[in-house]
mmCIF file of C-alpha atoms in Angstrom:
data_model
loop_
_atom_site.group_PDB
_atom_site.id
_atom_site.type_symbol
_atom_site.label_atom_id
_atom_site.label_comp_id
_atom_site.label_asym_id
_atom_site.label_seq_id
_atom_site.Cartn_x
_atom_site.Cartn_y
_atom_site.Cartn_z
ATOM 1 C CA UNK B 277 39.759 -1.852 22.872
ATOM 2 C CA UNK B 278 38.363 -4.563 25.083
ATOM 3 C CA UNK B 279 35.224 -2.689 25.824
ATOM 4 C CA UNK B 280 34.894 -2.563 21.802
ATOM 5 C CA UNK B 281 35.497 -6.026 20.966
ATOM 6 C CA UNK B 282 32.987 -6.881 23.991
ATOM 7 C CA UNK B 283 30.689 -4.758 22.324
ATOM 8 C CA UNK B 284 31.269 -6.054 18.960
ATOM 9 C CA UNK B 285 31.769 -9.983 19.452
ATOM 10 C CA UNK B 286 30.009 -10.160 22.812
ATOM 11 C CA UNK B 287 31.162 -12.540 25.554
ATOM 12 C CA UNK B 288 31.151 -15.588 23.570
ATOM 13 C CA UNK B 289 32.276 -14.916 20.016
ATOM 14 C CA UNK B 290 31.183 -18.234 18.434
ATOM 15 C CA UNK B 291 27.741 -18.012 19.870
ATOM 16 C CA UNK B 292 27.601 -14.267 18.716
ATOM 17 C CA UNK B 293 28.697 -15.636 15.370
ATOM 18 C CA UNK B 294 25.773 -18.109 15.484
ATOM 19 C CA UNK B 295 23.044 -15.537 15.879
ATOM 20 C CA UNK B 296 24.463 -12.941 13.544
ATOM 21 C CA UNK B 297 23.915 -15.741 10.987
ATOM 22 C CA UNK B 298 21.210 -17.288 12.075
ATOM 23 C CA UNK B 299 19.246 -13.306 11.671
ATOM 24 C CA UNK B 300 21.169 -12.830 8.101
ATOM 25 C CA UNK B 301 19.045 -16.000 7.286
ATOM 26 C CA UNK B 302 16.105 -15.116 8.664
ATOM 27 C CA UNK B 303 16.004 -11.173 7.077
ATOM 28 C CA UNK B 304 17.168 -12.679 3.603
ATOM 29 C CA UNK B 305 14.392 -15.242 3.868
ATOM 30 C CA UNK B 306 11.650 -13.089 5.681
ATOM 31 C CA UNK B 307 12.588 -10.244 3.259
ATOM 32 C CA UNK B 308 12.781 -12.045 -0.014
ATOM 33 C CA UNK B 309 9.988 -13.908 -0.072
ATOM 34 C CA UNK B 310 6.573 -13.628 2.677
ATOM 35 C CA UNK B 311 7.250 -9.747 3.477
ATOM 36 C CA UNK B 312 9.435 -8.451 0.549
ATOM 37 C CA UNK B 313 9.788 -4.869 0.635
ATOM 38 C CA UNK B 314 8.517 -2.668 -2.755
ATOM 39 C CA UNK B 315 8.478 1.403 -3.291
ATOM 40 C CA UNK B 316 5.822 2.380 -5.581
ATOM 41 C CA UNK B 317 7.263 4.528 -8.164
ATOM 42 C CA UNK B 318 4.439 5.774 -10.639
ATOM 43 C CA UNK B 319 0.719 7.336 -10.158
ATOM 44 C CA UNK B 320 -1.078 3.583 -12.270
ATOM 45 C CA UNK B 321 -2.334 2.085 -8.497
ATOM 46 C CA UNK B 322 -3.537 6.086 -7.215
ATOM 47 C CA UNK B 323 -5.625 5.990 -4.961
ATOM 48 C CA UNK B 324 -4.632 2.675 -3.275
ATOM 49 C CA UNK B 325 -1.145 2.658 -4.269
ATOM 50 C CA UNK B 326 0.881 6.363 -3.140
ATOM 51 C CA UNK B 327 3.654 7.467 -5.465
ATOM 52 C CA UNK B 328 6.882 6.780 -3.016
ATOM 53 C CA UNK B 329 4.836 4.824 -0.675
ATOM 54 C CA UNK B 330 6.713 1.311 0.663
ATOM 55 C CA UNK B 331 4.562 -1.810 0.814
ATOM 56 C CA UNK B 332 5.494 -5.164 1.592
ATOM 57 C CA UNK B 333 4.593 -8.227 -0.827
ATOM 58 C CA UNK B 334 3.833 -11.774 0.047
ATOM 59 C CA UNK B 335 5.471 -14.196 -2.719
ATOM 60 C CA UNK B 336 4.623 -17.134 -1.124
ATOM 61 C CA UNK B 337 0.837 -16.289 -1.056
ATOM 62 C CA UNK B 338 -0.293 -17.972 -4.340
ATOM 63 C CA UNK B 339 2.206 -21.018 -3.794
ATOM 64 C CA UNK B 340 -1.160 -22.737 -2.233
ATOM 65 C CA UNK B 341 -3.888 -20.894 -3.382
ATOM 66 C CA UNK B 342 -4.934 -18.954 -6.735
ATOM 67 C CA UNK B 343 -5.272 -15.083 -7.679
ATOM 68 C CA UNK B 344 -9.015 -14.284 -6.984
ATOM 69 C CA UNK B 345 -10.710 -10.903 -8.626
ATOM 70 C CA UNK B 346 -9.757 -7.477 -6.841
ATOM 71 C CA UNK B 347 -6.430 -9.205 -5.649
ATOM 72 C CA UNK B 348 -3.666 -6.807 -5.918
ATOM 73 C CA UNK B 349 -0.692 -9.108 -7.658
ATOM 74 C CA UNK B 350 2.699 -8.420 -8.104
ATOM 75 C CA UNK B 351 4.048 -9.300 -11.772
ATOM 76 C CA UNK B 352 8.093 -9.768 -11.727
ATOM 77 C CA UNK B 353 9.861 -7.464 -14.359
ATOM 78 C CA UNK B 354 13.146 -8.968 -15.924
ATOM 79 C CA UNK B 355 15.668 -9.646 -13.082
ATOM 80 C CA UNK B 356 13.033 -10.197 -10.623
ATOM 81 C CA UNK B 357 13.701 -6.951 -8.968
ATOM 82 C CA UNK B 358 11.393 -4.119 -9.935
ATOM 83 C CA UNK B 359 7.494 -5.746 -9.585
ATOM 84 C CA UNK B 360 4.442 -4.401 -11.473
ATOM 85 C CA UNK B 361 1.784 -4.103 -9.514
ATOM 86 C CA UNK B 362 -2.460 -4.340 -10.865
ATOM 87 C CA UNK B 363 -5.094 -5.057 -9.555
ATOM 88 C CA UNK B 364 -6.356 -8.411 -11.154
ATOM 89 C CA UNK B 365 -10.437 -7.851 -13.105
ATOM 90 C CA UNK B 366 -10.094 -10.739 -15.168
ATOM 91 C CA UNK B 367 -10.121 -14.792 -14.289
ATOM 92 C CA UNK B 368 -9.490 -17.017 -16.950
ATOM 93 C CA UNK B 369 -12.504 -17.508 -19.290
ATOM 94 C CA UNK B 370 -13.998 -14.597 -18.742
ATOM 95 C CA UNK B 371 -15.108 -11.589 -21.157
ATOM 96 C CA UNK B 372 -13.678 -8.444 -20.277
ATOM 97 C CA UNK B 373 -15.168 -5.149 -21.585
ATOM 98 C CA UNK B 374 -14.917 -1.289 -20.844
ATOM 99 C CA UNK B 375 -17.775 0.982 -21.304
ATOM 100 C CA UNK B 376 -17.548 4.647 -20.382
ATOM 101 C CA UNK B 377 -15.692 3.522 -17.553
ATOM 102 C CA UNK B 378 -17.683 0.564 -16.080
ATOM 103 C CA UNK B 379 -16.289 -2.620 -16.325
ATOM 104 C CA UNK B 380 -18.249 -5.234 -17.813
ATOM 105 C CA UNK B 381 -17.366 -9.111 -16.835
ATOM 106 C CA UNK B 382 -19.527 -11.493 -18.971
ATOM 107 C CA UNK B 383 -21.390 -8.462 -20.246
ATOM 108 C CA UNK B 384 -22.411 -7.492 -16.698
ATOM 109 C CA UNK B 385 -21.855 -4.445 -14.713
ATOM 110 C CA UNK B 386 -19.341 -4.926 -11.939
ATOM 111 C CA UNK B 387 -18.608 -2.205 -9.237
ATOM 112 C CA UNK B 388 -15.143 -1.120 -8.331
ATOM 113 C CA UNK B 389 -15.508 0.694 -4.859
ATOM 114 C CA UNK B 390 -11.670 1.095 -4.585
ATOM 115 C CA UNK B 391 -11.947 3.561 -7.572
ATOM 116 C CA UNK B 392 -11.849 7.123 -7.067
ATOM 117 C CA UNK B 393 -12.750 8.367 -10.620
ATOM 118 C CA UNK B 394 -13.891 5.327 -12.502
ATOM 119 C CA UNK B 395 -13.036 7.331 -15.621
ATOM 120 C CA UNK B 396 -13.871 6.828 -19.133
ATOM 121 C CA UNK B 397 -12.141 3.593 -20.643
ATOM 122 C CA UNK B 398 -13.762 1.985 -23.974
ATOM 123 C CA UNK B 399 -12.270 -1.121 -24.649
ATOM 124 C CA UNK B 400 -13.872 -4.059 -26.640
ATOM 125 C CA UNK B 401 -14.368 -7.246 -25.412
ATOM 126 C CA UNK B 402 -11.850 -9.768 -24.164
ATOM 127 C CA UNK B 403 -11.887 -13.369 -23.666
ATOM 128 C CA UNK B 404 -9.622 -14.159 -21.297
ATOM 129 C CA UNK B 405 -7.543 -17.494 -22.117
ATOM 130 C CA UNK B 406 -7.428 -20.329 -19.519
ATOM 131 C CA UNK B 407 -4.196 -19.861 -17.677
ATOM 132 C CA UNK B 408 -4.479 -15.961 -17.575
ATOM 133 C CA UNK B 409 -5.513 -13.320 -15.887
ATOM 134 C CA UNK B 410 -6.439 -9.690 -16.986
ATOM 135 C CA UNK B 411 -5.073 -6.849 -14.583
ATOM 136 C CA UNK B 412 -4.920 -2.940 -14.688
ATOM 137 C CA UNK B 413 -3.932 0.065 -12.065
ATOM 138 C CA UNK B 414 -6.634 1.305 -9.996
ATOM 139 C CA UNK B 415 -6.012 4.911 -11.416
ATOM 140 C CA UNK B 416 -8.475 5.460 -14.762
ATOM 141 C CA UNK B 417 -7.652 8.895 -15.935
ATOM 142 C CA UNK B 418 -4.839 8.052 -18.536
ATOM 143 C CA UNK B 419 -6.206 6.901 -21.511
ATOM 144 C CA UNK B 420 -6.404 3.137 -21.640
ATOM 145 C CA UNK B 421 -4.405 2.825 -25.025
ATOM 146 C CA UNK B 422 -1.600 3.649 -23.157
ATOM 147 C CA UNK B 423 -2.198 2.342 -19.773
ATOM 148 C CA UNK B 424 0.042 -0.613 -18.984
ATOM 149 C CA UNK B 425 -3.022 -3.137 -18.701
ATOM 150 C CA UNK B 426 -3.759 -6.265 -20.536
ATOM 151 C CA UNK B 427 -3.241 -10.601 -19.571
ATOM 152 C CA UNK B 428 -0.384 -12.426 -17.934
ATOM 153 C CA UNK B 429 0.072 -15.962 -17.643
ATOM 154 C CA UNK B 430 -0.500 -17.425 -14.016
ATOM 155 C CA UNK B 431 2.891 -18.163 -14.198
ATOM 156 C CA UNK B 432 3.683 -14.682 -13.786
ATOM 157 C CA UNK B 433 2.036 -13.642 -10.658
ATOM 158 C CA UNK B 434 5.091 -13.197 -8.240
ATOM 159 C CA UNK B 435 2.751 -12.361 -5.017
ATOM 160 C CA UNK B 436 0.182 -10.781 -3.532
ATOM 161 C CA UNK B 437 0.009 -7.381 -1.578
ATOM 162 C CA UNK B 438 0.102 -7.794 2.408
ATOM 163 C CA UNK B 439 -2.303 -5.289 3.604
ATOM 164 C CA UNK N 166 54.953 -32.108 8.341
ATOM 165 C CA UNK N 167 52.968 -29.259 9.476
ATOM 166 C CA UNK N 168 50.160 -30.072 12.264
ATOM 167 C CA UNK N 169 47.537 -26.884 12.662
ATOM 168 C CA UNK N 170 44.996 -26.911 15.731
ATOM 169 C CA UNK N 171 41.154 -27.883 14.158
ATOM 170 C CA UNK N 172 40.207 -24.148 14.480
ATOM 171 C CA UNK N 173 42.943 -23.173 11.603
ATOM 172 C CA UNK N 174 41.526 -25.429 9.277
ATOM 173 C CA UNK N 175 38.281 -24.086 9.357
ATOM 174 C CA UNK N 176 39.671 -20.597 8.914
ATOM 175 C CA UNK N 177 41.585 -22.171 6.131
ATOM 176 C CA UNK N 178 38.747 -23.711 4.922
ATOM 177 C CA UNK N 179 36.449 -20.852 4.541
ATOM 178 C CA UNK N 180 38.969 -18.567 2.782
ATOM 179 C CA UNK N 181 39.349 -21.033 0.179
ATOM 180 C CA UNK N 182 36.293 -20.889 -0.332
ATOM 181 C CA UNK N 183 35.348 -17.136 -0.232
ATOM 182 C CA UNK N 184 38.623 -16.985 -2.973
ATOM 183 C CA UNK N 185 36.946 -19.287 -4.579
ATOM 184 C CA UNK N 186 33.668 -17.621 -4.777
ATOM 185 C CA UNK N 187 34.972 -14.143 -5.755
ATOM 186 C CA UNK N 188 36.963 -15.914 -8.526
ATOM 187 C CA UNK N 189 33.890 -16.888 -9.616
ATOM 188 C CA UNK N 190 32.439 -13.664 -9.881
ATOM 189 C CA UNK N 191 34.170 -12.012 -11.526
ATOM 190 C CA UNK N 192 35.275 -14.770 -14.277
ATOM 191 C CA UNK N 193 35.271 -12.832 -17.397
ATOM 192 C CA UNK N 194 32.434 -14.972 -19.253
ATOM 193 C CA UNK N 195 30.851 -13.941 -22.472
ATOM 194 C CA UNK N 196 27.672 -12.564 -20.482
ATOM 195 C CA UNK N 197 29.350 -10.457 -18.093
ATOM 196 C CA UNK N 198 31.345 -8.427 -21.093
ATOM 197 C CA UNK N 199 27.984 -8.379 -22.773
ATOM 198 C CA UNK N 200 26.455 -7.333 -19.180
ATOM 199 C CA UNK N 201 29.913 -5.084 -18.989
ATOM 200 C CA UNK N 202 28.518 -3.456 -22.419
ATOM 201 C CA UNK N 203 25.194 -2.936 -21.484
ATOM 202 C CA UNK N 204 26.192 -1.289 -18.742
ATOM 203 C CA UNK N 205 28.588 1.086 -20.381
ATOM 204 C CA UNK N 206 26.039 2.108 -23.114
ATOM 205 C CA UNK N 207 23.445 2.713 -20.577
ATOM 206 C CA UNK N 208 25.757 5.107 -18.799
ATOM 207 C CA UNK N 209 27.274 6.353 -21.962
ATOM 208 C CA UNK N 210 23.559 8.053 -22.943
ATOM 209 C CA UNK N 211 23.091 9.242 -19.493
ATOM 210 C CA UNK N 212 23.706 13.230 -18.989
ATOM 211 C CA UNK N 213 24.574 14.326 -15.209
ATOM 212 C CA UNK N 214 24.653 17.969 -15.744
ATOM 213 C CA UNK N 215 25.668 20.984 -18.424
ATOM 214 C CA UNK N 216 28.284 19.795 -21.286
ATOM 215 C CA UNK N 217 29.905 20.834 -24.153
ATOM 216 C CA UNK N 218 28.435 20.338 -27.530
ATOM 217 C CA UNK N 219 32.392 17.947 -27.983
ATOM 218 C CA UNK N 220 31.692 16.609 -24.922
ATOM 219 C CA UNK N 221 28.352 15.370 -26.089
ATOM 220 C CA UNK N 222 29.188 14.626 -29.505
ATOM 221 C CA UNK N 223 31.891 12.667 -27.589
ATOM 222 C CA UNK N 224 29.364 10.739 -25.624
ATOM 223 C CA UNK N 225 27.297 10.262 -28.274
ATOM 224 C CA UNK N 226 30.361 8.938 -30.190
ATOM 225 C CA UNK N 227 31.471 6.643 -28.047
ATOM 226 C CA UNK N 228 27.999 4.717 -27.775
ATOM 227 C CA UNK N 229 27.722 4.408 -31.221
ATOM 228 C CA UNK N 230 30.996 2.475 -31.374
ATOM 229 C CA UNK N 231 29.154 -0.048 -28.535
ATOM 230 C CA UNK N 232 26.428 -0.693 -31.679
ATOM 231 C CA UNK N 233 26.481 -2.621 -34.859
ATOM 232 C CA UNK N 234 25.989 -0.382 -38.038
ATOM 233 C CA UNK N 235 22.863 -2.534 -39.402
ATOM 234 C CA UNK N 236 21.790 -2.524 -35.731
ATOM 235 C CA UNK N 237 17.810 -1.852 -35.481
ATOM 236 C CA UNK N 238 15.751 -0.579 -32.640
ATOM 237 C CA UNK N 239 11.672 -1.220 -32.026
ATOM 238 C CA UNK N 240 11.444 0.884 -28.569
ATOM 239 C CA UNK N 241 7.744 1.170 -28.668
ATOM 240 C CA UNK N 242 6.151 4.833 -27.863
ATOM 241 C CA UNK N 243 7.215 7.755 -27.770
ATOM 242 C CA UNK N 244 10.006 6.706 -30.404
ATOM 243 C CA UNK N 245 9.532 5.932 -33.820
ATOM 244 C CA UNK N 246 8.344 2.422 -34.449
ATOM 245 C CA UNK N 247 11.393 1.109 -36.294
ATOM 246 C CA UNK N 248 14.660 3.191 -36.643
ATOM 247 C CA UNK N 249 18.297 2.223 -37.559
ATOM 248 C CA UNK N 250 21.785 3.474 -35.705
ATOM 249 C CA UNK N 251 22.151 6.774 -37.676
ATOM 250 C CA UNK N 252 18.886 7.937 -36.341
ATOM 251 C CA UNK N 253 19.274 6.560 -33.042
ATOM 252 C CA UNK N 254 22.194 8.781 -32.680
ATOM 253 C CA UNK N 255 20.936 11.919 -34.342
ATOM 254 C CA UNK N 256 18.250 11.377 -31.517
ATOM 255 C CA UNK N 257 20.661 10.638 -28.855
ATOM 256 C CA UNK N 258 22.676 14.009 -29.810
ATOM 257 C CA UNK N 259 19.534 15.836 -29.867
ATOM 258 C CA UNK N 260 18.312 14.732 -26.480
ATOM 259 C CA UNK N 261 21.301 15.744 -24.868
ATOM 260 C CA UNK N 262 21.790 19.082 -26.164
ATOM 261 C CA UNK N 263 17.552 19.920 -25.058
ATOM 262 C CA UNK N 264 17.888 17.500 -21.454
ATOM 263 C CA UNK N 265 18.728 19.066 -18.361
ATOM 264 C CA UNK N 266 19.449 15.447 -17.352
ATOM 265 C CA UNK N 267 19.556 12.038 -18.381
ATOM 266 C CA UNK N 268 19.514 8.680 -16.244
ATOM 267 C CA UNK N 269 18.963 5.111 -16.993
ATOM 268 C CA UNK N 270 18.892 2.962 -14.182
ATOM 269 C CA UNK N 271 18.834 -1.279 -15.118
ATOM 270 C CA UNK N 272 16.428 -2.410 -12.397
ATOM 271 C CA UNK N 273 17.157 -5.924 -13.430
ATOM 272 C CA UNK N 274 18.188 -8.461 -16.165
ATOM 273 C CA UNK N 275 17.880 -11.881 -17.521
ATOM 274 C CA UNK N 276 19.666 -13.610 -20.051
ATOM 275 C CA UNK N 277 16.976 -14.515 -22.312
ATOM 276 C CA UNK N 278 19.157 -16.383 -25.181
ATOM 277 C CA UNK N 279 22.937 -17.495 -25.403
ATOM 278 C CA UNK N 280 24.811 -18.538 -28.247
ATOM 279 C CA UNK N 281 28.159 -18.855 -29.168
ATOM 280 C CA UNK N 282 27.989 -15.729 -31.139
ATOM 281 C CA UNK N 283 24.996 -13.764 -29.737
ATOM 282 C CA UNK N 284 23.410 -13.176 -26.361
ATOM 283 C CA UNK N 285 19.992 -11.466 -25.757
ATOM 284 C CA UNK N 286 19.012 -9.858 -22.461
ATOM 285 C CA UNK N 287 15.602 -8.344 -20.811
ATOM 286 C CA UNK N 288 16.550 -5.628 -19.675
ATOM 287 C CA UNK N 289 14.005 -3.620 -16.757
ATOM 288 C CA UNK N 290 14.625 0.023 -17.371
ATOM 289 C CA UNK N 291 13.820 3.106 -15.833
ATOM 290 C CA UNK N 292 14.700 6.280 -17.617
ATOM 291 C CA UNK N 293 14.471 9.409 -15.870
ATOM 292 C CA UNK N 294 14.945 12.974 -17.735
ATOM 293 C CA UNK N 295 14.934 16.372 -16.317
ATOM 294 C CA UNK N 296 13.559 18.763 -19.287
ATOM 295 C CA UNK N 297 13.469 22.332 -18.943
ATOM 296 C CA UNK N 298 12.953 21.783 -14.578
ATOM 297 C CA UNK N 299 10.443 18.991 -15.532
ATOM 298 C CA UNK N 300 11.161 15.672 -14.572
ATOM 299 C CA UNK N 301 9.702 12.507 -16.778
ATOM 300 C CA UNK N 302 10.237 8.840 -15.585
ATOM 301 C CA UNK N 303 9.683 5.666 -17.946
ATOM 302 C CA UNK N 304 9.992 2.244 -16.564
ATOM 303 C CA UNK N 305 10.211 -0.185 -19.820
ATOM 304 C CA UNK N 306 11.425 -3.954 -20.423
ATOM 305 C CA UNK N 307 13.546 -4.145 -23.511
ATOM 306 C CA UNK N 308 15.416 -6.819 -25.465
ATOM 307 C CA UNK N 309 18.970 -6.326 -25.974
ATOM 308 C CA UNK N 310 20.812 -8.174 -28.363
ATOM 309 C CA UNK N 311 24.631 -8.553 -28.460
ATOM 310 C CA UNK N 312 26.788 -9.749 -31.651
ATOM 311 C CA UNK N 313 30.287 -10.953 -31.148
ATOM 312 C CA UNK N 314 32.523 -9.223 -34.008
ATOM 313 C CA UNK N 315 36.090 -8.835 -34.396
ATOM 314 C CA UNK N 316 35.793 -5.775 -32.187
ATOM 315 C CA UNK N 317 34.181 -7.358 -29.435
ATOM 316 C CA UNK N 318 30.350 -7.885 -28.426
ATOM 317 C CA UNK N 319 28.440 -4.852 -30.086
ATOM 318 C CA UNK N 320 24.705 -3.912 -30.418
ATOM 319 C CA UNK N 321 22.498 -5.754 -33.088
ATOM 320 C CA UNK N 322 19.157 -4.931 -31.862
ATOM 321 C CA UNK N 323 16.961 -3.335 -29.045
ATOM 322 C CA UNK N 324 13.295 -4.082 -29.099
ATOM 323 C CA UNK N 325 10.527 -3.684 -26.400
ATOM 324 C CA UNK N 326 9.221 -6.780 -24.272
ATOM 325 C CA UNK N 327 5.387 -6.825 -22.815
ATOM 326 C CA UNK N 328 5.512 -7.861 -19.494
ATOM 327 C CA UNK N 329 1.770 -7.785 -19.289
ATOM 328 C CA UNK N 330 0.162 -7.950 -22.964
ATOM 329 C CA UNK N 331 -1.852 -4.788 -23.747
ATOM 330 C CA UNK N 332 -5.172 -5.629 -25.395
ATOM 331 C CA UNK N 333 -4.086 -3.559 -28.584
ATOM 332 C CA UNK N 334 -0.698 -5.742 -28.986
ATOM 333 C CA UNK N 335 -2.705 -8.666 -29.648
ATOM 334 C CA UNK N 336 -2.842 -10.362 -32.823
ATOM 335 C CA UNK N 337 -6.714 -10.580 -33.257
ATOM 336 C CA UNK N 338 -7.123 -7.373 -31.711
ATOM 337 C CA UNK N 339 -10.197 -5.390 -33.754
#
């Protein structure tokens, strides 16, 4: 019984006390917010983001800086739990186009090396309002009608990828 | 007079306030019944394994009495755009008798309006069904809206929420 409690509380209770608390802090902080732990459920991000893969996001990344284009952004769902995540095309003020597949910013051609089948995507243009961005999953070959794609307000990006 | 070492009143301190803080908890406010509700419907619909056509009827029964007859649902595709309770159920019933298995997780909620008699919450929802050894998973943000009646807080209407605005949602959209 001694040899457990020793184990347990170690030789000085209160200071093992201390620490215990001091790393609850630390994990709920580290965990919560700069390296926040996400499990990709869906086949939208293929063939950067794996089906059952486990990333980490950074929510304090934009809290000094601004979403730039080919950013992978994390969009908070209701209850701040479950995260969308796209890859942002789209900065505010921009025209956003699909033609057979290439996406056209301003009415020019813009490569996507992270794509593996760029697909065939038609979508007419899109003037993207100050204050939002346009985003969409890396993976082309649903049909874009029913692809969950489109603007969010800046207000909505909840982090950034860590890589 | 009672005189207790400091040590004890620390311990006495923090279970007054851990007491304190489950009270808290589990207060019995108007949004956790409504959250109570929610939760009850979403496991009401769910379907772990082979049952009865009474025991699903039964189910199916008892959701319905968690929803307001006049109640009306916008749940985006696959369903119907607009539908009422009496086909809501009729669907419900039919799903479980073809379903292998049903399962609707909440992933997370606000409250996104409170009144005195009517709360409204997004809802993150992932539905997962099992049909004929093929699985099919949905994740979906939906509005709920609760009613208080004389029967307690019951289902008025359950609409989808855009997260990110699809192109094709948008008002000026050719």
């Amino acid at each position: 019984m001694t040899r457990l409690k020793q184990v347990l509380v170690g030789r000085n209770p209160k200071r093992t006390l201390i620490r215990a608390a001091v790393l609850a802090i630390v994990s709920l902080v580290v965990f919560g917010y700069p390296a926040r732990p996400v499990r990709v459920k869906g086949i939208s991000m293929e063939p950067t983001l794996h089906d059952g893969s486990i990333h980490f996001i950074n929510r304090w990344h934009y809290a000094w800086s601004t979403p730039q284009r080919g950013d992978l952004v994390a969009v908070a769902m209701p209850g701040g739990r479950a995260f969308f995540m796209k890859r942002v095309l789209g900065m505010p003020g921009e025209r956003i186009a699909f033609v057979n597949g290439q996406l056209l910013i301003d009415g020019a051609p813009y490569a996507e090396s992270y794509l593996r089948d760029a697909g065939d995507w038609n979508m007419a243009e899109l003037a993207v309002p100050e204050g939002h961005y346009f985003i969409a999953g890396d993976n082309r070959q649903t049909p874009w009608s029913g692809h969950t794609l489109g603007l969010i307000h800046e207000d909505q990006v909840s982090g950034r990828l860590l890589r | 007079m009672i005189t207790l070492p400091p040590a004890r009143y620390w311990i006495r301190g923090a279970v007054v306030v851990l007491v304190l803080a489950f009270a808290y908890a589990i207060w019995p406010t108007d949004v956790r019944r409504v959250e109570r509700q929610s939760r009850k419907l979403l496991s009401l619909i769910g379907k772990t394994g082979p049952e009865s056509v009474p025991a699903a009827a039964l189910r199916v029964h008892q959701a319905s009495q968690l929803i307001m007859p006049e109640a009306a649902f916008r749940l985006g595709e696959p369903f119907p755009t607009r539908f009422d309770k009496s086909e809501l159920t009729a669907m419900l019933q039919q799903a479980r008798q073809r379903a292998d298995l049903i399962e609707v997780k909440n992933l997370g909620h606000d409250v996104a309006m409170q009144e005195p008699d009517r709360i409204a919450l997004d809802m993150s929802l992932e539905a997962n069904v099992v049909w004929r050894g093929e699985r099919e998973s949905m994740i979906g943000t939906y509005r709920l809206t609760w009613d208080r009646t004389e029967d307690g807080w019951r289902l008025s209407a359950a609409e989808v929420r855009d997260v990110i605005q699809h192109p094709m949602a948008l008002p000026a959209w050719p």
